[in-house]
Coordinates of C-alpha atoms in Angstrom, one line a residue:
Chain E
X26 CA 38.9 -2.5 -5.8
X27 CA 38.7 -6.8 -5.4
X28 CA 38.4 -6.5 -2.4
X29 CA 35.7 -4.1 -2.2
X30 CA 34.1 -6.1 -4.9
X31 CA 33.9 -9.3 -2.9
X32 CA 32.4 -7.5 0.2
X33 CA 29.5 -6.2 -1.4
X34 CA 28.9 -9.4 -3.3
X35 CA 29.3 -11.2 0.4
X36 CA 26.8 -8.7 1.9
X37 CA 24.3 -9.3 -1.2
X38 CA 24.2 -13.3 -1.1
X39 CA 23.8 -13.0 2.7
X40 CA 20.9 -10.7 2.3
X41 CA 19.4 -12.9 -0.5
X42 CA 19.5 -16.0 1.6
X43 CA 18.4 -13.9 4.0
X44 CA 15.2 -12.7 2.0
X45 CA 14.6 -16.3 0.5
X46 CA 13.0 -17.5 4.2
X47 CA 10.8 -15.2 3.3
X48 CA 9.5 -15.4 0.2
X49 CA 6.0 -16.0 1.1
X50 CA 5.7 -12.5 2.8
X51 CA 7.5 -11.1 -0.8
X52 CA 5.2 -12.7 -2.7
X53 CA 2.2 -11.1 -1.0
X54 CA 3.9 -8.1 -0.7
X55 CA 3.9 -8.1 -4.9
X56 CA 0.2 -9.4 -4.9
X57 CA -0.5 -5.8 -2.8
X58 CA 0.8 -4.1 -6.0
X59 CA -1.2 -5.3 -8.6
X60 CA -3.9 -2.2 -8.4
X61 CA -2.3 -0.8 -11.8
X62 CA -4.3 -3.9 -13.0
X63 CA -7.3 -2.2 -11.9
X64 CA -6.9 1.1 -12.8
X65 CA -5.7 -0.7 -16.9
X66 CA -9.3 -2.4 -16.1
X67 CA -11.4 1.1 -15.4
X68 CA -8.8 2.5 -18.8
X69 CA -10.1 -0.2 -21.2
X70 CA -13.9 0.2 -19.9
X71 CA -13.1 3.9 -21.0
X72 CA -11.3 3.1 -24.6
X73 CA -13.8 0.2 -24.7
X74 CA -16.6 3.3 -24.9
X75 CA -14.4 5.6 -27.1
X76 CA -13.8 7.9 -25.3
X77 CA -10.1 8.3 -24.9
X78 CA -7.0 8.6 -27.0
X79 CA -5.8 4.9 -26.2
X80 CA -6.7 1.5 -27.1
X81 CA -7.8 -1.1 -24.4
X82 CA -4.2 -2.7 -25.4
X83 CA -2.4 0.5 -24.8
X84 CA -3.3 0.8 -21.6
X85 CA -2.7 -2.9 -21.2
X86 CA 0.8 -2.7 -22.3
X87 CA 1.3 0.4 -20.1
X88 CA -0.2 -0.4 -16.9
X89 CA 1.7 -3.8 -17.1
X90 CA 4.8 -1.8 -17.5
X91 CA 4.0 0.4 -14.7
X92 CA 3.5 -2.9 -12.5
X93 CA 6.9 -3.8 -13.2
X94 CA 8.8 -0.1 -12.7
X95 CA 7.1 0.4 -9.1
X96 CA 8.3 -3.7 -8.2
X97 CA 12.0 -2.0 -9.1
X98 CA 12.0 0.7 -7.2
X99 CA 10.5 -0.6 -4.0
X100 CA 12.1 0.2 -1.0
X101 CA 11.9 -0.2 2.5
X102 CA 14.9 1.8 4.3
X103 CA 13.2 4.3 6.3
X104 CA 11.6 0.9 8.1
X105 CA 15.1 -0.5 8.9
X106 CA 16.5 2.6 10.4
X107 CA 13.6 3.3 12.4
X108 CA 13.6 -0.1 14.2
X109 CA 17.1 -0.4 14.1
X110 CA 17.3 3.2 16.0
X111 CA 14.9 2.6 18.0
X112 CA 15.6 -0.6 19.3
X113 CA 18.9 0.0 19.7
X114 CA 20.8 -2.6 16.6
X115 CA 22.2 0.6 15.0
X116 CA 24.8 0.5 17.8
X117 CA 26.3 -3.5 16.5
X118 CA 25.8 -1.4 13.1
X119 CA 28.5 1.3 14.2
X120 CA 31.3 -1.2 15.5
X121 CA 31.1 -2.9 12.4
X122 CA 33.9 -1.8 9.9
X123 CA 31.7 -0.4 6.8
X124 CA 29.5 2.9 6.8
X125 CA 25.7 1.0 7.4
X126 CA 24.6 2.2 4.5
X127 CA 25.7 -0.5 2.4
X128 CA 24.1 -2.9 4.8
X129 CA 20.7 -1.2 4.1
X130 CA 21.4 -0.9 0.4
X131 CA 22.3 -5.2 0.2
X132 CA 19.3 -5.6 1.9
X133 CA 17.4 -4.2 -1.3
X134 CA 19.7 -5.9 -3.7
X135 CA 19.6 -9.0 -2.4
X136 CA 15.6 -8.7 -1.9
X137 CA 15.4 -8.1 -6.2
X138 CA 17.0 -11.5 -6.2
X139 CA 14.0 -13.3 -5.0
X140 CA 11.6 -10.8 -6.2
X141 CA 12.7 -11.0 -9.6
X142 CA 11.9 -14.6 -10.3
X143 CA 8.5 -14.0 -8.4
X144 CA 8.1 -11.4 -11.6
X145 CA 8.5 -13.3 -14.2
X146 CA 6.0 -15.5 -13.0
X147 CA 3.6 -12.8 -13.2
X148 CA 4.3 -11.5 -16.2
X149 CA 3.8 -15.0 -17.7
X150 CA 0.4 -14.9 -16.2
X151 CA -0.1 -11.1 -17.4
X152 CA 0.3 -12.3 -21.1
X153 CA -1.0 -15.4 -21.1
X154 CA -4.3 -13.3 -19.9
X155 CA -3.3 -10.6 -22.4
X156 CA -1.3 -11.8 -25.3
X157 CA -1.7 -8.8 -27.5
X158 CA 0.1 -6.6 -24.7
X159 CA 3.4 -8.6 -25.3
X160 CA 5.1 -5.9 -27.9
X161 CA 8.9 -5.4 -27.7
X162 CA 9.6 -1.6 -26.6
X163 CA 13.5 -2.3 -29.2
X164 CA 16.4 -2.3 -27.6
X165 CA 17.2 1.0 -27.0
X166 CA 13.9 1.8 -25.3
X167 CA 14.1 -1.5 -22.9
X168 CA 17.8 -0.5 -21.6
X169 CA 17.1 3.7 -21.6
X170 CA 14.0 2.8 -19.6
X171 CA 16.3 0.3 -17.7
X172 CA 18.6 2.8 -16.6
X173 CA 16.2 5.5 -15.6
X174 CA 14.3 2.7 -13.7
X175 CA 18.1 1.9 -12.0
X176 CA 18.2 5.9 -11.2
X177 CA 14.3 5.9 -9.9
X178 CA 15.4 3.4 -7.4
X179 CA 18.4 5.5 -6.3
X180 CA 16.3 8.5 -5.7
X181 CA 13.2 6.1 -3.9
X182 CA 16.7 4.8 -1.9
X183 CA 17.6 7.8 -0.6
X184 CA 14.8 9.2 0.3
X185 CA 14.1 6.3 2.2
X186 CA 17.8 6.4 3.8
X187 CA 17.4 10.3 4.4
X188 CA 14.1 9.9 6.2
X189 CA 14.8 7.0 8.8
X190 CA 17.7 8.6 9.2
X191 CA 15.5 11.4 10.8
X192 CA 14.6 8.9 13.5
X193 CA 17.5 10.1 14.9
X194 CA 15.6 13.4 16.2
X195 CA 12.2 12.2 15.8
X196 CA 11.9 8.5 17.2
X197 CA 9.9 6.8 14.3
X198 CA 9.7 9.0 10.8
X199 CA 8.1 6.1 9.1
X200 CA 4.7 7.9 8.3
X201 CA 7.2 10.8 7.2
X202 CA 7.5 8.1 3.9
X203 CA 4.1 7.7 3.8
X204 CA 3.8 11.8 2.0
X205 CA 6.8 10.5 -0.5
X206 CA 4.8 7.5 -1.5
X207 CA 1.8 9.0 -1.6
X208 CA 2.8 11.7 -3.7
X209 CA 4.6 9.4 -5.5
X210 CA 1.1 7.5 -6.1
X211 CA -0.7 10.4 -7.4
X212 CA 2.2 11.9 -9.3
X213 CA 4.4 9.0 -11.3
X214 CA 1.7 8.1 -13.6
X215 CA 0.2 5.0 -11.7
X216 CA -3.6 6.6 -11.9
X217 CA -3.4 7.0 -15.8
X218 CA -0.3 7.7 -18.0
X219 CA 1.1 11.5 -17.8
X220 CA 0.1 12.4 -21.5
X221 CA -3.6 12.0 -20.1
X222 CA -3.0 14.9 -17.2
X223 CA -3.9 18.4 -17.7
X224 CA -1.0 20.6 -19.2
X225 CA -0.8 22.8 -15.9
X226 CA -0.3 19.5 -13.8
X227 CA 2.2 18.7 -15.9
X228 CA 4.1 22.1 -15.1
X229 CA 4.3 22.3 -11.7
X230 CA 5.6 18.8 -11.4
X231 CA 7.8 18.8 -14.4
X232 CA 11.1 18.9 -12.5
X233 CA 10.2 17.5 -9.5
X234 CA 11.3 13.5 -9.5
X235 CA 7.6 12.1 -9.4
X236 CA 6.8 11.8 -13.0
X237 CA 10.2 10.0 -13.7
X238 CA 9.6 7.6 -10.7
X239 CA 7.4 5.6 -12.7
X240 CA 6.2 6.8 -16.0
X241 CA 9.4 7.6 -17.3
X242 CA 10.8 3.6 -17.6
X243 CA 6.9 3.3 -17.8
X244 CA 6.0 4.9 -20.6
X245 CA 9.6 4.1 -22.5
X246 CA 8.8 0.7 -22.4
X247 CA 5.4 0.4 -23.2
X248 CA 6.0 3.0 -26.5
X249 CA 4.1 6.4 -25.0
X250 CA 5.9 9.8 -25.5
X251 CA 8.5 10.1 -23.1
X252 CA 11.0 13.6 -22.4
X253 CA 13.6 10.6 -21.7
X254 CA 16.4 13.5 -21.5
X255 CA 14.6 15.7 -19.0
X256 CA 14.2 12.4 -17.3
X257 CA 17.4 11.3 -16.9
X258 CA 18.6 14.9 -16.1
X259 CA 16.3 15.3 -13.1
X260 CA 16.7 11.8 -11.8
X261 CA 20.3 12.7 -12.1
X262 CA 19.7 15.6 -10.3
X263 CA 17.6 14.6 -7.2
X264 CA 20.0 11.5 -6.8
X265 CA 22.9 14.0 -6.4
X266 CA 20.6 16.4 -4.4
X267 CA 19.5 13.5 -1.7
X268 CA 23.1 11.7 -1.6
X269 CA 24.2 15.2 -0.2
X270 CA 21.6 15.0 2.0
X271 CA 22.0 12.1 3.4
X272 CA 25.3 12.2 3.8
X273 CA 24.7 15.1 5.7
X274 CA 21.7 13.4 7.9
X275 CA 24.1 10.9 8.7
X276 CA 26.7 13.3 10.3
X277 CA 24.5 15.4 11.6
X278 CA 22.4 12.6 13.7
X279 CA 24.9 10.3 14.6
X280 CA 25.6 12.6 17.5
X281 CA 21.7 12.4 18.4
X282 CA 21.7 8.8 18.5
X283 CA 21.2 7.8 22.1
X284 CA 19.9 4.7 22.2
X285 CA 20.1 1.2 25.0
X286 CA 23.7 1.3 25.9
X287 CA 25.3 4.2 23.5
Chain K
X18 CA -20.2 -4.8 28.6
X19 CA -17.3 -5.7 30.2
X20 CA -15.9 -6.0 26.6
X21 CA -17.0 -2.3 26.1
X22 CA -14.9 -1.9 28.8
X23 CA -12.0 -3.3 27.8
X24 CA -12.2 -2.0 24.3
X25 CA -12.2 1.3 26.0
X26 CA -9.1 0.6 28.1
X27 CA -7.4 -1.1 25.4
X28 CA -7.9 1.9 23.2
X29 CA -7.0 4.5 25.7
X30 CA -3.5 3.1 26.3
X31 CA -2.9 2.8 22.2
X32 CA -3.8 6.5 22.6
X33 CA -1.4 7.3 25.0
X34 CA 1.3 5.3 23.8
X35 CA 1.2 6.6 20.8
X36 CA 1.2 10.3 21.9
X37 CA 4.6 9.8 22.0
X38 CA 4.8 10.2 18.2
X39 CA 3.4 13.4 17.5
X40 CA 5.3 14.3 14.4
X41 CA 3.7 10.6 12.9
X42 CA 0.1 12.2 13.7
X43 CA 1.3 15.2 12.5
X44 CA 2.2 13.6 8.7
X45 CA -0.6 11.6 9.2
X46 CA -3.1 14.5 8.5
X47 CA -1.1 15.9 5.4
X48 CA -0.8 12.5 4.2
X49 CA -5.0 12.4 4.6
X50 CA -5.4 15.5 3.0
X51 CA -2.6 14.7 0.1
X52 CA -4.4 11.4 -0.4
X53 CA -8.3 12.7 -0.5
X54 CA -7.0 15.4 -2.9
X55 CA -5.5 12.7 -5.4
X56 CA -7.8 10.3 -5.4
X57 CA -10.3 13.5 -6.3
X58 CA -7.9 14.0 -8.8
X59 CA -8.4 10.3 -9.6
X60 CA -11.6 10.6 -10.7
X61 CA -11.4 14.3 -12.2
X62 CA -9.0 12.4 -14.9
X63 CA -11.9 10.1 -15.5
X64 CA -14.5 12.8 -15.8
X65 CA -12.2 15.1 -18.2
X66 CA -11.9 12.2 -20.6
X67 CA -15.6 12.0 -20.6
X68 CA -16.1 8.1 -19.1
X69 CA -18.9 8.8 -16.2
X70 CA -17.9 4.9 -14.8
X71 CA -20.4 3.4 -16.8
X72 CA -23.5 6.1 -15.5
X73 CA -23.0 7.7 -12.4
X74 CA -22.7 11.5 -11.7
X75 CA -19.9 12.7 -10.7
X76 CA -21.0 13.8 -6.8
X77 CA -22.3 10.2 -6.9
X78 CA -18.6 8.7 -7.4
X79 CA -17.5 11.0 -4.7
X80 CA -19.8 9.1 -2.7
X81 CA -18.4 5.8 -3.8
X82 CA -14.7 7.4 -3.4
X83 CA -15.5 8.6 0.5
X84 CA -16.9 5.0 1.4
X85 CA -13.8 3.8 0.3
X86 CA -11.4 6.5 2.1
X87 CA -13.5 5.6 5.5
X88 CA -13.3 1.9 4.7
X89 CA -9.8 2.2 4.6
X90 CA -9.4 4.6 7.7
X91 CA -10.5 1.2 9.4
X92 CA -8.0 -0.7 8.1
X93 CA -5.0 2.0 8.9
X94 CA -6.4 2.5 12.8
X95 CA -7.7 -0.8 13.3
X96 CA -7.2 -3.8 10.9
X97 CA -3.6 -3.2 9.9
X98 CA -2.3 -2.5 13.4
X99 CA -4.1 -5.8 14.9
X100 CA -4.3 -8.2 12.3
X101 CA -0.6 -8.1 11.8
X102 CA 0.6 -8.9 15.2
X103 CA -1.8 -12.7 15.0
X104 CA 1.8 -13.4 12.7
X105 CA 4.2 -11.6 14.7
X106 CA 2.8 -14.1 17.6
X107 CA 3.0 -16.7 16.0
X108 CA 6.1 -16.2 15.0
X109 CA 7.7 -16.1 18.6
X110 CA 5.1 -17.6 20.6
X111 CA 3.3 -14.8 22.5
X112 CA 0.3 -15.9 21.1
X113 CA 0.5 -18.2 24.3
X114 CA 0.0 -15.4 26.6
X115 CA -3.3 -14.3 24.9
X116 CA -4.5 -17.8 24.5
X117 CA -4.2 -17.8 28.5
X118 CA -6.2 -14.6 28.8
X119 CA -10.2 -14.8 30.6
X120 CA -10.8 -13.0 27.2
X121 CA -12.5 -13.9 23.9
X122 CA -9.1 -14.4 21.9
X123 CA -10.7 -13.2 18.4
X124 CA -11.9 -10.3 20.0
X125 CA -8.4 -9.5 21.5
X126 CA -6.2 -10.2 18.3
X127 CA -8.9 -8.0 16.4
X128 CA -8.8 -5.1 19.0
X129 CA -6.4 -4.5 20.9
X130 CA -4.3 -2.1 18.9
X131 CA -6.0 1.5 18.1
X132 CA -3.3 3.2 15.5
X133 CA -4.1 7.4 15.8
X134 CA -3.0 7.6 12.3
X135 CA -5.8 6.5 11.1
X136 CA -8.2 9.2 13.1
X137 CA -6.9 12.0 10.2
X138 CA -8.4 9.3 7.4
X139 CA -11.5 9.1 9.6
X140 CA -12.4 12.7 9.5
X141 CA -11.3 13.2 6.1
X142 CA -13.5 10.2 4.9
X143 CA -16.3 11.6 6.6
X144 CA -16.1 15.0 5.1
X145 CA -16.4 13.8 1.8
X146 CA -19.3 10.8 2.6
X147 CA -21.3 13.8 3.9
X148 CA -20.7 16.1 1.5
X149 CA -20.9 13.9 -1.5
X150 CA -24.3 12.4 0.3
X151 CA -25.8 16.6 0.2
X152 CA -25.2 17.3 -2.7
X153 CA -26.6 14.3 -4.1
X154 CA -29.7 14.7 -2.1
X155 CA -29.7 12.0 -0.3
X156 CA -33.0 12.1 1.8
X157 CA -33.4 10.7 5.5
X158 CA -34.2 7.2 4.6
X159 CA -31.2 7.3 2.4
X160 CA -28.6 8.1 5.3
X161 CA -30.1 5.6 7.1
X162 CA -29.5 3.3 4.0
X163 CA -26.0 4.3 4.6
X164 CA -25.6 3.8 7.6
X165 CA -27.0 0.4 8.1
X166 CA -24.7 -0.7 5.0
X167 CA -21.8 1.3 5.4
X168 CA -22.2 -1.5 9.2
X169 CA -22.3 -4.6 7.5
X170 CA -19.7 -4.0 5.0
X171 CA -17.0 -2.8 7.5
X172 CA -18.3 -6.3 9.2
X173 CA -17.5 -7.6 6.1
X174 CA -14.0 -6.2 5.5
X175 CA -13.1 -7.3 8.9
X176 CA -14.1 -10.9 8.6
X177 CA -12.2 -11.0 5.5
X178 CA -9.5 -9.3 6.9
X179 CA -9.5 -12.0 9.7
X180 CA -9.5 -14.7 7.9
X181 CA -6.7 -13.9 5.9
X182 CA -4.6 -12.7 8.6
X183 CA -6.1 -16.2 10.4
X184 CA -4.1 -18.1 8.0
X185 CA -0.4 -16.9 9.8
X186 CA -1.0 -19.8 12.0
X187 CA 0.4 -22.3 9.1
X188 CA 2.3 -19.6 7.0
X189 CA 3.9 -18.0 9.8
X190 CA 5.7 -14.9 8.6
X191 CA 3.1 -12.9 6.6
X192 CA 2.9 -9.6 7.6
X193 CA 2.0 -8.4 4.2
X194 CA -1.3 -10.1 4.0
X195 CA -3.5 -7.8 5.6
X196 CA -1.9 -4.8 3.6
X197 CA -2.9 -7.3 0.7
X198 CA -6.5 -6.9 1.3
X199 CA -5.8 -3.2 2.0
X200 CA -4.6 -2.4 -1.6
X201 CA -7.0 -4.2 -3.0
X202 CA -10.2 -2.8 -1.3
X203 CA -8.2 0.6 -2.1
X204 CA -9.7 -0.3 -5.8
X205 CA -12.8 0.6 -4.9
X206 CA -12.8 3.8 -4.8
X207 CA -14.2 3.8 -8.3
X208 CA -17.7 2.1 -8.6
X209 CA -17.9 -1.2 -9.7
X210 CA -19.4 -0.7 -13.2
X211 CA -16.3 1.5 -14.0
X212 CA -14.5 -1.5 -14.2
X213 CA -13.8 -4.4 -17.3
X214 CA -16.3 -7.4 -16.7
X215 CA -13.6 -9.9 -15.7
X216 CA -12.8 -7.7 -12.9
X217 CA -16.2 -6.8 -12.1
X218 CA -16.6 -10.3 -11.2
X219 CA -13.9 -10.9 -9.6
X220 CA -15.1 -7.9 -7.2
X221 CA -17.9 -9.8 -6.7
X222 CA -17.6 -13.1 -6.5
X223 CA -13.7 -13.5 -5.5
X224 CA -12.9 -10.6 -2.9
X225 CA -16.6 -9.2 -2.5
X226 CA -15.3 -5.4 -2.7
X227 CA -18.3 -4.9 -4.6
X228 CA -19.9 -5.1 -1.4
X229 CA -18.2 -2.9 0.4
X230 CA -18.1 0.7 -1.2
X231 CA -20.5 0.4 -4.4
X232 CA -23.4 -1.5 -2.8
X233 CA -23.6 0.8 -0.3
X234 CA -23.7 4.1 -2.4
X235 CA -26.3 2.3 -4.8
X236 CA -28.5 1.5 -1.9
X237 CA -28.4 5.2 -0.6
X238 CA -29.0 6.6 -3.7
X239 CA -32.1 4.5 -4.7
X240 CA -30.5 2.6 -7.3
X241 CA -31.6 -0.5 -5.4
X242 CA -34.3 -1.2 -3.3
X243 CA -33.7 -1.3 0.6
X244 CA -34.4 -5.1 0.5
X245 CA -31.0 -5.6 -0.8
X246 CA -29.9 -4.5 3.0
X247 CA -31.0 -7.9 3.9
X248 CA -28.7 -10.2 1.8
X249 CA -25.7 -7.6 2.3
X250 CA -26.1 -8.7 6.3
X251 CA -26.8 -12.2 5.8
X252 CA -23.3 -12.3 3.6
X253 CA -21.5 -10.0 6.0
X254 CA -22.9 -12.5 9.1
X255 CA -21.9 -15.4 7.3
X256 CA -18.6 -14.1 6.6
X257 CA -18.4 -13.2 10.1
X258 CA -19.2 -16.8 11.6
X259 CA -17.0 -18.2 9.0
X260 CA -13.9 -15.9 10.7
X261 CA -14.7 -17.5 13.8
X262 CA -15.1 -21.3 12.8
X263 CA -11.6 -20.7 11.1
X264 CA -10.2 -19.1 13.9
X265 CA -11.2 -22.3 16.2
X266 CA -9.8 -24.6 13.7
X267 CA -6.4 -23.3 13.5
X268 CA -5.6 -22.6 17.0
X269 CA -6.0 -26.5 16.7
X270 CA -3.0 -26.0 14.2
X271 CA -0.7 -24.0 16.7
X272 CA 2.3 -25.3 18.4
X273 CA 3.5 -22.9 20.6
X274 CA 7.6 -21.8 20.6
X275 CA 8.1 -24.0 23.6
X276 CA 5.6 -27.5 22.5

């Protein structure tokens, strides 16, 4: 257990140095996420006119909150394995004693290291610009939506994982990402929050993973209505559903993987 | 000419390269069609809670909405593509070999790429820029309004584009830059008076989306006279020059991997 312990805290601080050269290219990467912001602005010109069931500062508080749970579960996976199967690095991957997998996973970990701090920033800008958004969600509501964030970023993960691994037949399956996320976009409660969509939206997508991507952590932390234990029970769900499937990916493909020199 | 023709050969071999990857093209056109339909849904959401984006009809914020989805077709086949490589070549030197080239080096960095992903966008964005446009009634003189504007502010968004993606010659790694400008003009999908007035101005003044999707639609429509067009060109041309003079000025700033 100690020593498993001290390898993936090895593999982590590597990946964070690693990611601290480039924290210019993370900080712009954050700056590309700040269209909740805008969509908060188009809210409060709404609530501003009457015409909705929130205040201005509700949809501050939530919009902010959605800014934060899509920095969490960022991920970039699908990117890696492409490159690295195409190019051929997956093969230095293999001889190395530990499933890659881990490898791909530091990567991210060690990248919230240096996005983190980058965060805070922000958020000291956010409320200095909005000062009545700053409301404490209570404890229990920060560390539930904490924890369904944690199992949003598993599912985002391996997704990710499961889809570059698909490289493996395909070559590149990077736009393959592109229908997650934009799905994802439409569907986790970044256009407006949930309570807002029609009822029969609501329906078809209740047990799919999208509305608990975002809104879930979301909408716990910025005090909307949240089915937290639906939540948790599908995120639970797709987690185990796409760990099978990557799992299975990665037995599957390995024997596909032809690349320079394997 | 002889740039048409190399535009044409550099395109052609983008094509073919990318041919390759058919399942990519493949996703590409669900992803349009995935995309259109939410950001449709986008503005339904707006509609059903009765805010009309501070007085427009609702085919006239389709209008808006398709500007934007074209606008950002060009940034997915052509900006993104291109603009990122000027920091991949800086970053290991190759920006040497186009430096050496008989060619216009602005007008290679900005073209040389053609991504077929974005060709899906393109159609889709289309679609709904002429559909929207009918059933608003938009009369000859208004397409041609279009047109013309819907010229200067892809000008525009390139120029910006370019000049961000310029300053990789001091910051090096920063891929993310362009895709920067990309989210952001994605805000404009909604018309500009659908937004609070701090951001209003900043989509002004700051990063002139304004100019890009709104002014455009606004023009067409007859909500400003066609002597706007001028001042939208003199802005975009400006912008334009100014990606130039910047471009001259920091190749003064590059020291190649070797020097």
């Amino acid at each position: 257990m100690l020593w498993a312990l001290r390898k993936a805290l090895t593999l982590v601080s590597v990946y964070f140095a690693y990611m601290m050269e480039y924290r210019g290219e993370i900080l712009f990467w954050m700056l590309s996420g700040v269209a909740p912001f805008f969509f908060m602005s188009a809210w409060s010109e709404a609530a501003r006119r009457g015409l909705t069931p929130y205040q201005a500062n509700d949809y501050a508080r939530y919009f902010f909150a959605v800014f934060v749970a899509r920095q969490l579960v960022i991920v970039w996976a699908h990117w890696n394995l492409s490159e690295d199967i195409r190019s051929g690095k997956l093969s230095f991957r293999l001889l190395q004693p530990i499933d890659p997998v881990w490898v791909y996973l530091a990567d991210h970990l060690g990248e919230r290291g240096v996005r983190l701090p980058m965060m805070f920033a922000i958020t000291l800008v956010f409320f200095w610009l909005y000062p009545h958004a700053l409301v404490w969600p209570g404890a229990a509501g920060a560390c539930l939506g904490a924890l369904l964030a944690a199992l949003a970023f598993g599912v985002n993960f391996l997704v990710s994982y499961s889809i570059g691994l698909l490289s493996l037949w395909l070559e590149d399956a990077t736009e393959i990402f592109d229908l997650w996320y934009v799905a994802t976009l439409f569907f986790s409660g970044m256009l407006a929050p949930l309570s807002l969509y029609p009822q029969a939206v609501l329906q078809v997508i209740a047990w799919t993973p999208f509305p608990y991507l975002v809104y879930a952590p979301a909408g716990l932390w910025s005090g909307m209505e949240v089915d937290w234990r639906r939540g948790l029970l599908a995120l639970l769900f797709w987690n185990l559903f796409f760990l099978l499937l990557s799992r299975w990916l990665w037995r599957a493909g390995r024997r596909h993987y032809s690349a320079m020199g394997a | 000419m002889r740039y048409l023709k190399l535009l044409l050969t550099f395109w052609q071999t983008s094509l073919a390269a990318r041919m390759e990857y058919r399942t990519a093209f493949l996703a590409a056109f669900l992803e349009a069609g995935l995309e259109a339909a939410g950001k449709l849904f986008g503005v339904y959401l707006f509609y059903a809670n009765g805010f009309d984006f501070g007085g427009w009809r609702w085919q006239e914020a389709l209008l808006v909405m398709g500007l934007a989805t074209l606008l950002d077709a060009f940034f997915i086949a052509i900006f993104n593509p291109n603009l990122r490589r000027v920091s991949e070549m800086v970053q290991d030197g190759r920006l040497d070999f186009v430096l050496l080239k008989p060619v216009d080096s602005q007008f290679w960095m900005s073209t040389q790429q053609f991504a077929a992903v974005g060709l899906p966008f393109m159609v889709v964005g289309v679609a709904i820029v002429v559909y929207a446009g009918v059933i608003s009634g938009l009369g000859a003189g208004g397409w041609a309004l279009l047109a013309l504007s819907l010229a200067a502010s892809l000008l525009l968004a390139y120029s910006l584009a370019f000049i961000f993606a310029t300053t990789a010659v001091w910051l090096v790694k920063i891929f993310n830059v362009v895709y920067f400008l990309n989210t952001i003009v994605w805000t404009g999908q909604y018309p500009l008076q659908a937004y609070t007035r701090p951001f209003r101005l900043f989509m002004t003044f700051v990063l002139p989306i304004y100019f890009m999707t709104t002014a455009p639609a606004e023009l067409a429509l007859g909500r400003r006279t066609a002597l706007w067009l001028g001042p939208l060109f003199l802005a975009a041309l400006l912008l334009f020059i100014a990606s130039r003079v910047f471009w001259r000025f920091a190749l003064g700033y590059y020291s190649s991997a070797s020097s």
